[in-house]
Amino acid sequence: MFDKDVHAKDGEAAALAAFITQLIGLERETFVGAMRAIRQFVIGSHRLADDLNLAYKLFVTSIESLAQGFDGHVAEWSDYEPRKRNKIDQALKDASDEVAAGVRDAVLSNEHVALARRFRDFAMADVAPSFFREEAAGAQGPIGRPDLPIALQQAYSIRSSYVHLLRDVPRQLTISGFPEATEVDDRETLSFAGLSRLARHIIMQFIARGRTVEREAFDYRRELPGIVTVKLSPEYWVASTVGFDHKSAPVRLTAFWSKLLPPCSCIKRTPN
C-alpha cells in the first residue's frame, strides 16, 4: 500500500475489473455503505504514520459501520445492559404485561444495544475460509478461526477505550515487526497488520455478496457536491394552505409569530 511503485501481476487487472463492476452495480444503499467503509479504511491506513490510536479505531469503525447498517439486527430485551435492565424490570414488577412490554419497547427504541456483539457476529459471518488459508499464506503469525471471536471483542474494547477515555492502544501492538496477532492481558488481540487485513477482507466480502441491479431509481442531485438544503424564510410559505394540518400547525404558528413580533415586525410595518 505504501510502496512508491506497484507492478501488477498476471490476473490482477481482471480481478480489479471484476471488483469494480460488482461495486458500482450494487444497490445504491449498499454502495454508499461500502464506500463509507472503504474511506474509513483508507484514512486509517494513512493515519498509521502519525496517530496509531486513531488508525486502530478507524479500522474497527470501517467494519462497525457495515455491522450496524446491514446486519438486520432487531433489538431484544435480553440485549439491554443487565444492570439497567434489572432496575427497569424491578420497577415494572407490578405493572400489567401490556404496560411492561410497552415500556421495554420504548426503552429499546431509544437505545443502541448489543453493539459489541453485533460487531463480532457480523465480522465472523463475513469472514470466508480464504482469510485463514490462501490470503494468510504470506502473513506473519496469522490468527486462527477459534481465536478470532476473542480478538474481535478485544478490538472493539480498544476502540471504545479510545473513543470514550482517549486511552492509547496497548503497547504490545506497537512493537517492531508485523505479526498479525499477539496476546494482551492473556487474550488474543489483532495487531495493526491483522486488523487491517481483516477489515479489507470483510469489506470485499460485503461487496462480493451484495445484490446488484441493472437500473435503480435514484435522486442523484442530492448526492452532488456543494448541494445544501436550507429552509425558506417564513414569509415565502406561511400564507400557503397547501399541506396545512394539525401536524404542521405548530410550525406554522411559530413561523407566523416570528414575523409578527420584533425584531422582524413585517406585519406591523415597523419602520426600518
PDB file of C-alpha atoms in Angstrom:
ATOM      1  CA  MET A   1       0.000   0.000   0.000  1.00  0.00           C
ATOM      2  CA  PHE A   2       2.829   2.409   0.804  1.00  0.00           C
ATOM      3  CA  ASP A   3       5.233   1.358  -1.960  1.00  0.00           C
ATOM      4  CA  LYS A   4       6.079   4.134  -4.398  1.00  0.00           C
ATOM      5  CA  ASP A   5       5.938   1.727  -7.353  1.00  0.00           C
ATOM      6  CA  VAL A   6       3.444  -1.109  -7.641  1.00  0.00           C
ATOM      7  CA  HIS A   7       3.751  -3.541 -10.541  1.00  0.00           C
ATOM      8  CA  ALA A   8       0.651  -5.547 -11.375  1.00  0.00           C
ATOM      9  CA  LYS A   9       0.860  -9.311 -11.615  1.00  0.00           C
ATOM     10  CA  ASP A  10      -0.889 -11.591 -14.061  1.00  0.00           C
ATOM     11  CA  GLY A  11      -4.615 -11.755 -13.372  1.00  0.00           C
ATOM     12  CA  GLU A  12      -4.759  -8.739 -11.084  1.00  0.00           C
ATOM     13  CA  ALA A  13      -6.211  -6.471 -13.783  1.00  0.00           C
ATOM     14  CA  ALA A  14      -9.087  -8.894 -14.359  1.00  0.00           C
ATOM     15  CA  ALA A  15      -9.696  -9.180 -10.604  1.00  0.00           C
ATOM     16  CA  LEU A  16      -9.757  -5.380 -10.263  1.00  0.00           C
ATOM     17  CA  ALA A  17     -12.189  -5.030 -13.174  1.00  0.00           C
ATOM     18  CA  ALA A  18     -14.493  -7.661 -11.655  1.00  0.00           C
ATOM     19  CA  PHE A  19     -14.368  -5.927  -8.263  1.00  0.00           C
ATOM     20  CA  ILE A  20     -15.213  -2.502  -9.710  1.00  0.00           C
ATOM     21  CA  THR A  21     -18.038  -3.969 -11.815  1.00  0.00           C
ATOM     22  CA  GLN A  22     -19.542  -5.567  -8.694  1.00  0.00           C
ATOM     23  CA  LEU A  23     -19.053  -2.410  -6.610  1.00  0.00           C
ATOM     24  CA  ILE A  24     -20.758   0.028  -8.984  1.00  0.00           C
ATOM     25  CA  GLY A  25     -23.507  -2.489  -9.682  1.00  0.00           C
ATOM     26  CA  LEU A  26     -24.625  -2.666  -6.045  1.00  0.00           C
ATOM     27  CA  GLU A  27     -27.938  -1.260  -4.902  1.00  0.00           C
ATOM     28  CA  ARG A  28     -27.402   2.384  -4.003  1.00  0.00           C
ATOM     29  CA  GLU A  29     -27.777   1.954  -0.228  1.00  0.00           C
ATOM     30  CA  THR A  30     -25.282  -0.901  -0.211  1.00  0.00           C
ATOM     31  CA  PHE A  31     -22.888   1.003  -2.478  1.00  0.00           C
ATOM     32  CA  VAL A  32     -22.926   4.042  -0.168  1.00  0.00           C
ATOM     33  CA  GLY A  33     -22.272   1.818   2.852  1.00  0.00           C
ATOM     34  CA  ALA A  34     -19.376   0.099   1.103  1.00  0.00           C
ATOM     35  CA  MET A  35     -17.809   3.407   0.031  1.00  0.00           C
ATOM     36  CA  ARG A  36     -18.152   4.771   3.562  1.00  0.00           C
ATOM     37  CA  ALA A  37     -16.312   1.727   4.937  1.00  0.00           C
ATOM     38  CA  ILE A  38     -13.615   1.973   2.241  1.00  0.00           C
ATOM     39  CA  ARG A  39     -12.989   5.632   3.073  1.00  0.00           C
ATOM     40  CA  GLN A  40     -12.606   4.802   6.776  1.00  0.00           C
ATOM     41  CA  PHE A  41     -10.163   2.023   5.909  1.00  0.00           C
ATOM     42  CA  VAL A  42      -8.065   4.253   3.635  1.00  0.00           C
ATOM     43  CA  ILE A  43      -7.978   7.131   6.138  1.00  0.00           C
ATOM     44  CA  GLY A  44      -6.998   4.677   8.884  1.00  0.00           C
ATOM     45  CA  SER A  45      -4.147   3.369   6.733  1.00  0.00           C
ATOM     46  CA  HIS A  46      -2.760   6.885   6.265  1.00  0.00           C
ATOM     47  CA  ARG A  47      -3.076   7.660   9.965  1.00  0.00           C
ATOM     48  CA  LEU A  48      -0.632   4.855  10.744  1.00  0.00           C
ATOM     49  CA  ALA A  49       2.101   7.408  10.034  1.00  0.00           C
ATOM     50  CA  ASP A  50       1.046   9.892  12.723  1.00  0.00           C
ATOM     51  CA  ASP A  51      -1.676   8.549  15.044  1.00  0.00           C
ATOM     52  CA  LEU A  52      -1.760   4.833  15.823  1.00  0.00           C
ATOM     53  CA  ASN A  53      -4.703   5.195  18.208  1.00  0.00           C
ATOM     54  CA  LEU A  54      -6.885   6.836  15.579  1.00  0.00           C
ATOM     55  CA  ALA A  55      -5.747   4.352  12.933  1.00  0.00           C
ATOM     56  CA  TYR A  56      -6.836   1.368  15.061  1.00  0.00           C
ATOM     57  CA  LYS A  57     -10.180   2.999  15.789  1.00  0.00           C
ATOM     58  CA  LEU A  58     -10.813   3.725  12.094  1.00  0.00           C
ATOM     59  CA  PHE A  59     -10.055   0.128  11.083  1.00  0.00           C
ATOM     60  CA  VAL A  60     -12.598  -1.092  13.647  1.00  0.00           C
ATOM     61  CA  THR A  61     -15.109   1.572  12.567  1.00  0.00           C
ATOM     62  CA  SER A  62     -14.845   0.519   8.925  1.00  0.00           C
ATOM     63  CA  ILE A  63     -16.220  -2.879   9.952  1.00  0.00           C
ATOM     64  CA  GLU A  64     -18.634  -1.498  12.553  1.00  0.00           C
ATOM     65  CA  SER A  65     -20.304   0.830  10.039  1.00  0.00           C
ATOM     66  CA  LEU A  66     -21.279  -2.196   7.953  1.00  0.00           C
ATOM     67  CA  ALA A  67     -22.372  -4.179  11.003  1.00  0.00           C
ATOM     68  CA  GLN A  68     -24.749  -1.513  12.303  1.00  0.00           C
ATOM     69  CA  GLY A  69     -26.133  -0.625   8.896  1.00  0.00           C
ATOM     70  CA  PHE A  70     -26.602  -4.017   7.294  1.00  0.00           C
ATOM     71  CA  ASP A  71     -26.743  -6.810   9.885  1.00  0.00           C
ATOM     72  CA  GLY A  72     -30.561  -6.704  10.090  1.00  0.00           C
ATOM     73  CA  HIS A  73     -30.414  -6.815  13.883  1.00  0.00           C
ATOM     74  CA  VAL A  74     -33.668  -6.390  15.825  1.00  0.00           C
ATOM     75  CA  ALA A  75     -33.031  -5.460  19.451  1.00  0.00           C
ATOM     76  CA  GLU A  76     -34.458  -7.719  22.160  1.00  0.00           C
ATOM     77  CA  TRP A  77     -34.873  -7.002  25.852  1.00  0.00           C
ATOM     78  CA  SER A  78     -32.148  -9.525  26.703  1.00  0.00           C
ATOM     79  CA  ASP A  79     -29.717  -7.381  24.651  1.00  0.00           C
ATOM     80  CA  TYR A  80     -30.147  -4.446  27.032  1.00  0.00           C
ATOM     81  CA  GLU A  81     -27.435  -3.802  29.608  1.00  0.00           C
ATOM     82  CA  PRO A  82     -28.175  -6.163  32.556  1.00  0.00           C
ATOM     83  CA  ARG A  83     -27.674  -3.532  35.278  1.00  0.00           C
ATOM     84  CA  LYS A  84     -30.182  -1.154  33.689  1.00  0.00           C
ATOM     85  CA  ARG A  85     -32.488  -3.980  32.624  1.00  0.00           C
ATOM     86  CA  ASN A  86     -32.793  -5.335  36.174  1.00  0.00           C
ATOM     87  CA  LYS A  87     -33.725  -1.914  37.567  1.00  0.00           C
ATOM     88  CA  ILE A  88     -36.456  -1.441  34.967  1.00  0.00           C
ATOM     89  CA  ASP A  89     -37.763  -4.980  35.490  1.00  0.00           C
ATOM     90  CA  GLN A  90     -37.933  -4.312  39.229  1.00  0.00           C
ATOM     91  CA  ALA A  91     -39.886  -1.093  38.643  1.00  0.00           C
ATOM     92  CA  LEU A  92     -42.335  -2.909  36.336  1.00  0.00           C
ATOM     93  CA  LYS A  93     -42.960  -5.937  38.545  1.00  0.00           C
ATOM     94  CA  ASP A  94     -46.460  -4.754  39.491  1.00  0.00           C
ATOM     95  CA  ALA A  95     -47.369  -3.475  36.020  1.00  0.00           C
ATOM     96  CA  SER A  96     -49.533  -5.409  33.580  1.00  0.00           C
ATOM     97  CA  ASP A  97     -47.833  -7.396  30.803  1.00  0.00           C
ATOM     98  CA  GLU A  98     -49.117  -4.916  28.233  1.00  0.00           C
ATOM     99  CA  VAL A  99     -47.734  -1.877  30.068  1.00  0.00           C
ATOM    100  CA  ALA A 100     -44.421  -3.609  30.818  1.00  0.00           C
ATOM    101  CA  ALA A 101     -43.976  -4.605  27.164  1.00  0.00           C
ATOM    102  CA  GLY A 102     -44.763  -1.061  26.055  1.00  0.00           C
ATOM    103  CA  VAL A 103     -42.161   0.431  28.409  1.00  0.00           C
ATOM    104  CA  ARG A 104     -39.499  -2.057  27.311  1.00  0.00           C
ATOM    105  CA  ASP A 105     -40.205  -1.400  23.634  1.00  0.00           C
ATOM    106  CA  ALA A 106     -39.984   2.355  24.261  1.00  0.00           C
ATOM    107  CA  VAL A 107     -36.624   1.951  26.023  1.00  0.00           C
ATOM    108  CA  LEU A 108     -35.197  -0.236  23.240  1.00  0.00           C
ATOM    109  CA  SER A 109     -36.341   2.178  20.534  1.00  0.00           C
ATOM    110  CA  ASN A 110     -34.109   4.893  22.020  1.00  0.00           C
ATOM    111  CA  GLU A 111     -31.038   2.773  22.733  1.00  0.00           C
ATOM    112  CA  HIS A 112     -28.242   1.228  20.693  1.00  0.00           C
ATOM    113  CA  VAL A 113     -27.896  -2.187  22.276  1.00  0.00           C
ATOM    114  CA  ALA A 114     -25.511  -5.110  21.885  1.00  0.00           C
ATOM    115  CA  LEU A 115     -23.139  -3.096  19.697  1.00  0.00           C
ATOM    116  CA  ALA A 116     -20.064  -5.137  20.595  1.00  0.00           C
ATOM    117  CA  ARG A 117     -21.861  -8.425  19.973  1.00  0.00           C
ATOM    118  CA  ARG A 118     -23.293  -7.206  16.680  1.00  0.00           C
ATOM    119  CA  PHE A 119     -19.812  -6.137  15.578  1.00  0.00           C
ATOM    120  CA  ARG A 120     -18.378  -9.542  16.480  1.00  0.00           C
ATOM    121  CA  ASP A 121     -21.199 -11.583  14.945  1.00  0.00           C
ATOM    122  CA  PHE A 122     -21.205  -9.577  11.705  1.00  0.00           C
ATOM    123  CA  ALA A 123     -17.447  -9.909  11.287  1.00  0.00           C
ATOM    124  CA  MET A 124     -17.479 -13.652  11.936  1.00  0.00           C
ATOM    125  CA  ALA A 125     -20.338 -14.170   9.476  1.00  0.00           C
ATOM    126  CA  ASP A 126     -18.494 -12.288   6.722  1.00  0.00           C
ATOM    127  CA  VAL A 127     -15.094 -13.955   7.117  1.00  0.00           C
ATOM    128  CA  ALA A 128     -14.610 -16.522   4.350  1.00  0.00           C
ATOM    129  CA  PRO A 129     -12.370 -19.604   4.698  1.00  0.00           C
ATOM    130  CA  SER A 130      -9.909 -17.958   2.292  1.00  0.00           C
ATOM    131  CA  PHE A 131      -8.992 -15.450   5.028  1.00  0.00           C
ATOM    132  CA  PHE A 132      -7.420 -18.259   7.069  1.00  0.00           C
ATOM    133  CA  ARG A 133      -5.989 -20.138   4.071  1.00  0.00           C
ATOM    134  CA  GLU A 134      -4.957 -18.584   0.741  1.00  0.00           C
ATOM    135  CA  GLU A 135      -4.873 -14.990   1.985  1.00  0.00           C
ATOM    136  CA  ALA A 136      -2.888 -15.943   5.096  1.00  0.00           C
ATOM    137  CA  ALA A 137      -0.123 -17.668   3.133  1.00  0.00           C
ATOM    138  CA  GLY A 138       2.243 -14.681   3.239  1.00  0.00           C
ATOM    139  CA  ALA A 139       1.155 -13.308   6.615  1.00  0.00           C
ATOM    140  CA  GLN A 140       3.313 -13.408   9.733  1.00  0.00           C
ATOM    141  CA  GLY A 141       1.562 -15.131  12.620  1.00  0.00           C
ATOM    142  CA  PRO A 142      -1.982 -15.062  11.169  1.00  0.00           C
ATOM    143  CA  ILE A 143      -4.847 -15.566  13.582  1.00  0.00           C
ATOM    144  CA  GLY A 144      -6.895 -18.777  13.550  1.00  0.00           C
ATOM    145  CA  ARG A 145     -10.674 -19.007  13.425  1.00  0.00           C
ATOM    146  CA  PRO A 146     -11.089 -20.218  17.060  1.00  0.00           C
ATOM    147  CA  ASP A 147      -9.201 -17.155  18.354  1.00  0.00           C
ATOM    148  CA  LEU A 148     -10.913 -14.599  16.110  1.00  0.00           C
ATOM    149  CA  PRO A 149     -14.073 -14.005  18.261  1.00  0.00           C
ATOM    150  CA  ILE A 150     -11.890 -13.144  21.264  1.00  0.00           C
ATOM    151  CA  ALA A 151      -9.684 -10.882  19.129  1.00  0.00           C
ATOM    152  CA  LEU A 152     -12.730  -9.076  17.731  1.00  0.00           C
ATOM    153  CA  GLN A 153     -14.014  -8.469  21.255  1.00  0.00           C
ATOM    154  CA  GLN A 154     -10.592  -7.097  22.180  1.00  0.00           C
ATOM    155  CA  ALA A 155     -10.536  -4.830  19.096  1.00  0.00           C
ATOM    156  CA  TYR A 156     -13.928  -3.350  19.957  1.00  0.00           C
ATOM    157  CA  SER A 157     -12.861  -2.812  23.557  1.00  0.00           C
ATOM    158  CA  ILE A 158      -9.686  -0.995  22.436  1.00  0.00           C
ATOM    159  CA  ARG A 159     -11.773   1.162  20.092  1.00  0.00           C
ATOM    160  CA  SER A 160     -14.236   2.040  22.881  1.00  0.00           C
ATOM    161  CA  SER A 161     -11.445   2.862  25.344  1.00  0.00           C
ATOM    162  CA  TYR A 162     -10.004   5.328  22.858  1.00  0.00           C
ATOM    163  CA  VAL A 163     -13.340   6.903  21.884  1.00  0.00           C
ATOM    164  CA  HIS A 164     -14.631   7.354  25.440  1.00  0.00           C
ATOM    165  CA  LEU A 165     -11.459   7.661  27.534  1.00  0.00           C
ATOM    166  CA  LEU A 166      -8.727   8.514  24.982  1.00  0.00           C
ATOM    167  CA  ARG A 167      -6.684   5.536  26.151  1.00  0.00           C
ATOM    168  CA  ASP A 168      -3.776   4.532  23.945  1.00  0.00           C
ATOM    169  CA  VAL A 169      -3.706   1.185  22.200  1.00  0.00           C
ATOM    170  CA  PRO A 170      -1.787  -1.472  24.184  1.00  0.00           C
ATOM    171  CA  ARG A 171       1.949  -1.128  23.680  1.00  0.00           C
ATOM    172  CA  GLN A 172       2.225  -4.773  22.677  1.00  0.00           C
ATOM    173  CA  LEU A 173       0.550  -3.791  19.387  1.00  0.00           C
ATOM    174  CA  THR A 174       3.233  -1.206  18.554  1.00  0.00           C
ATOM    175  CA  ILE A 175       6.338  -3.411  18.768  1.00  0.00           C
ATOM    176  CA  SER A 176       8.550  -3.801  15.710  1.00  0.00           C
ATOM    177  CA  GLY A 177       7.660  -6.465  13.163  1.00  0.00           C
ATOM    178  CA  PHE A 178       4.302  -7.367  11.661  1.00  0.00           C
ATOM    179  CA  PRO A 179       2.746 -10.317  13.484  1.00  0.00           C
ATOM    180  CA  GLU A 180      -0.996 -10.279  12.865  1.00  0.00           C
ATOM    181  CA  ALA A 181      -1.927 -11.269  16.397  1.00  0.00           C
ATOM    182  CA  THR A 182      -0.390 -11.059  19.834  1.00  0.00           C
ATOM    183  CA  GLU A 183      -1.500 -11.513  23.440  1.00  0.00           C
ATOM    184  CA  VAL A 184      -2.707  -8.590  25.537  1.00  0.00           C
ATOM    185  CA  ASP A 185      -3.722  -9.462  29.112  1.00  0.00           C
ATOM    186  CA  ASP A 186      -3.611 -13.143  28.144  1.00  0.00           C
ATOM    187  CA  ARG A 187      -6.175 -12.605  25.386  1.00  0.00           C
ATOM    188  CA  GLU A 188      -5.540 -12.951  21.668  1.00  0.00           C
ATOM    189  CA  THR A 189      -5.520  -9.467  20.108  1.00  0.00           C
ATOM    190  CA  LEU A 190      -5.283  -8.302  16.494  1.00  0.00           C
ATOM    191  CA  SER A 191      -2.294  -6.132  15.647  1.00  0.00           C
ATOM    192  CA  PHE A 192      -2.470  -3.329  13.099  1.00  0.00           C
ATOM    193  CA  ALA A 193      -1.408  -5.752  10.376  1.00  0.00           C
ATOM    194  CA  GLY A 194      -4.029  -8.320  11.378  1.00  0.00           C
ATOM    195  CA  LEU A 195      -6.853  -5.826  11.830  1.00  0.00           C
ATOM    196  CA  SER A 196      -6.018  -4.134   8.531  1.00  0.00           C
ATOM    197  CA  ARG A 197      -6.124  -7.400   6.607  1.00  0.00           C
ATOM    198  CA  LEU A 198      -9.348  -8.422   8.358  1.00  0.00           C
ATOM    199  CA  ALA A 199     -11.099  -5.102   7.634  1.00  0.00           C
ATOM    200  CA  ARG A 200     -10.061  -5.237   3.979  1.00  0.00           C
ATOM    201  CA  HIS A 201     -11.300  -8.823   3.695  1.00  0.00           C
ATOM    202  CA  ILE A 202     -14.673  -8.097   5.311  1.00  0.00           C
ATOM    203  CA  ILE A 203     -15.287  -5.026   3.139  1.00  0.00           C
ATOM    204  CA  MET A 204     -14.522  -7.012  -0.011  1.00  0.00           C
ATOM    205  CA  GLN A 205     -16.726  -9.893   1.132  1.00  0.00           C
ATOM    206  CA  PHE A 206     -19.547  -7.451   1.859  1.00  0.00           C
ATOM    207  CA  ILE A 207     -19.254  -6.075  -1.687  1.00  0.00           C
ATOM    208  CA  ALA A 208     -18.975  -9.523  -3.276  1.00  0.00           C
ATOM    209  CA  ARG A 209     -22.141 -10.743  -1.527  1.00  0.00           C
ATOM    210  CA  GLY A 210     -24.156  -7.598  -2.218  1.00  0.00           C
ATOM    211  CA  ARG A 211     -27.164  -7.617  -4.528  1.00  0.00           C
ATOM    212  CA  THR A 212     -26.575  -5.902  -7.857  1.00  0.00           C
ATOM    213  CA  VAL A 213     -29.162  -4.164 -10.050  1.00  0.00           C
ATOM    214  CA  GLU A 214     -29.142  -3.089 -13.693  1.00  0.00           C
ATOM    215  CA  ARG A 215     -31.190   0.058 -13.036  1.00  0.00           C
ATOM    216  CA  GLU A 216     -32.437   1.833  -9.932  1.00  0.00           C
ATOM    217  CA  ALA A 217     -34.445   4.998  -9.289  1.00  0.00           C
ATOM    218  CA  PHE A 218     -32.133   7.463  -7.576  1.00  0.00           C
ATOM    219  CA  ASP A 219     -32.246  11.225  -6.957  1.00  0.00           C
ATOM    220  CA  TYR A 220     -28.616  11.887  -7.849  1.00  0.00           C
ATOM    221  CA  ARG A 221     -28.965  15.640  -7.312  1.00  0.00           C
ATOM    222  CA  ARG A 222     -28.947  15.175  -3.551  1.00  0.00           C
ATOM    223  CA  GLU A 223     -25.540  13.481  -3.848  1.00  0.00           C
ATOM    224  CA  LEU A 224     -23.850  16.207  -5.891  1.00  0.00           C
ATOM    225  CA  PRO A 225     -21.037  18.036  -4.055  1.00  0.00           C
ATOM    226  CA  GLY A 226     -21.796  21.550  -2.851  1.00  0.00           C
ATOM    227  CA  ILE A 227     -25.562  20.988  -2.584  1.00  0.00           C
ATOM    228  CA  VAL A 228     -27.048  22.236   0.692  1.00  0.00           C
ATOM    229  CA  THR A 229     -30.713  22.110   1.729  1.00  0.00           C
ATOM    230  CA  VAL A 230     -31.947  25.128   3.706  1.00  0.00           C
ATOM    231  CA  LYS A 231     -35.323  26.374   4.940  1.00  0.00           C
ATOM    232  CA  LEU A 232     -37.070  29.222   3.194  1.00  0.00           C
ATOM    233  CA  SER A 233     -37.838  32.259   5.306  1.00  0.00           C
ATOM    234  CA  PRO A 234     -41.449  32.023   6.601  1.00  0.00           C
ATOM    235  CA  GLU A 235     -42.816  34.979   4.595  1.00  0.00           C
ATOM    236  CA  TYR A 236     -42.456  32.866   1.447  1.00  0.00           C
ATOM    237  CA  TRP A 237     -44.667  29.991   2.609  1.00  0.00           C
ATOM    238  CA  VAL A 238     -46.556  30.729   5.827  1.00  0.00           C
ATOM    239  CA  ALA A 239     -49.626  32.044   3.938  1.00  0.00           C
ATOM    240  CA  SER A 240     -49.979  28.929   1.798  1.00  0.00           C
ATOM    241  CA  THR A 241     -52.671  26.451   2.823  1.00  0.00           C
ATOM    242  CA  VAL A 242     -51.019  23.557   0.990  1.00  0.00           C
ATOM    243  CA  GLY A 243     -50.253  20.759   3.451  1.00  0.00           C
ATOM    244  CA  PHE A 244     -51.850  22.579   6.368  1.00  0.00           C
ATOM    245  CA  ASP A 245     -52.984  20.121   9.056  1.00  0.00           C
ATOM    246  CA  HIS A 246     -52.711  19.527  12.795  1.00  0.00           C
ATOM    247  CA  LYS A 247     -49.150  18.225  12.429  1.00  0.00           C
ATOM    248  CA  SER A 248     -47.840  21.316  10.657  1.00  0.00           C
ATOM    249  CA  ALA A 249     -49.861  23.784  12.756  1.00  0.00           C
ATOM    250  CA  PRO A 250     -47.189  24.308  15.487  1.00  0.00           C
ATOM    251  CA  VAL A 251     -44.504  25.010  12.865  1.00  0.00           C
ATOM    252  CA  ARG A 252     -46.737  27.460  11.011  1.00  0.00           C
ATOM    253  CA  LEU A 253     -47.793  29.225  14.219  1.00  0.00           C
ATOM    254  CA  THR A 254     -44.171  29.618  15.281  1.00  0.00           C
ATOM    255  CA  ALA A 255     -43.281  30.976  11.841  1.00  0.00           C
ATOM    256  CA  PHE A 256     -46.220  33.408  11.966  1.00  0.00           C
ATOM    257  CA  TRP A 257     -45.208  34.786  15.356  1.00  0.00           C
ATOM    258  CA  SER A 258     -41.586  35.122  14.226  1.00  0.00           C
ATOM    259  CA  LYS A 259     -42.760  37.539  11.526  1.00  0.00           C
ATOM    260  CA  LEU A 260     -45.266  39.360  13.748  1.00  0.00           C
ATOM    261  CA  LEU A 261     -43.052  40.103  16.735  1.00  0.00           C
ATOM    262  CA  PRO A 262     -39.856  42.225  16.960  1.00  0.00           C
ATOM    263  CA  PRO A 263     -37.184  42.418  15.714  1.00  0.00           C
ATOM    264  CA  CYS A 264     -38.802  41.400  12.405  1.00  0.00           C
ATOM    265  CA  SER A 265     -42.230  43.010  12.615  1.00  0.00           C
ATOM    266  CA  CYS A 266     -43.121  42.710   8.938  1.00  0.00           C
ATOM    267  CA  ILE A 267     -46.884  42.559   9.513  1.00  0.00           C
ATOM    268  CA  LYS A 268     -46.891  45.639  11.771  1.00  0.00           C
ATOM    269  CA  ARG A 269     -44.910  47.544   9.114  1.00  0.00           C
ATOM    270  CA  THR A 270     -42.393  48.725  11.690  1.00  0.00           C
ATOM    271  CA  PRO A 271     -40.044  51.266  10.027  1.00  0.00           C
ATOM    272  CA  ASN A 272     -36.561  50.034   9.098  1.00  0.00           C
TER     273      ASN A 272
END
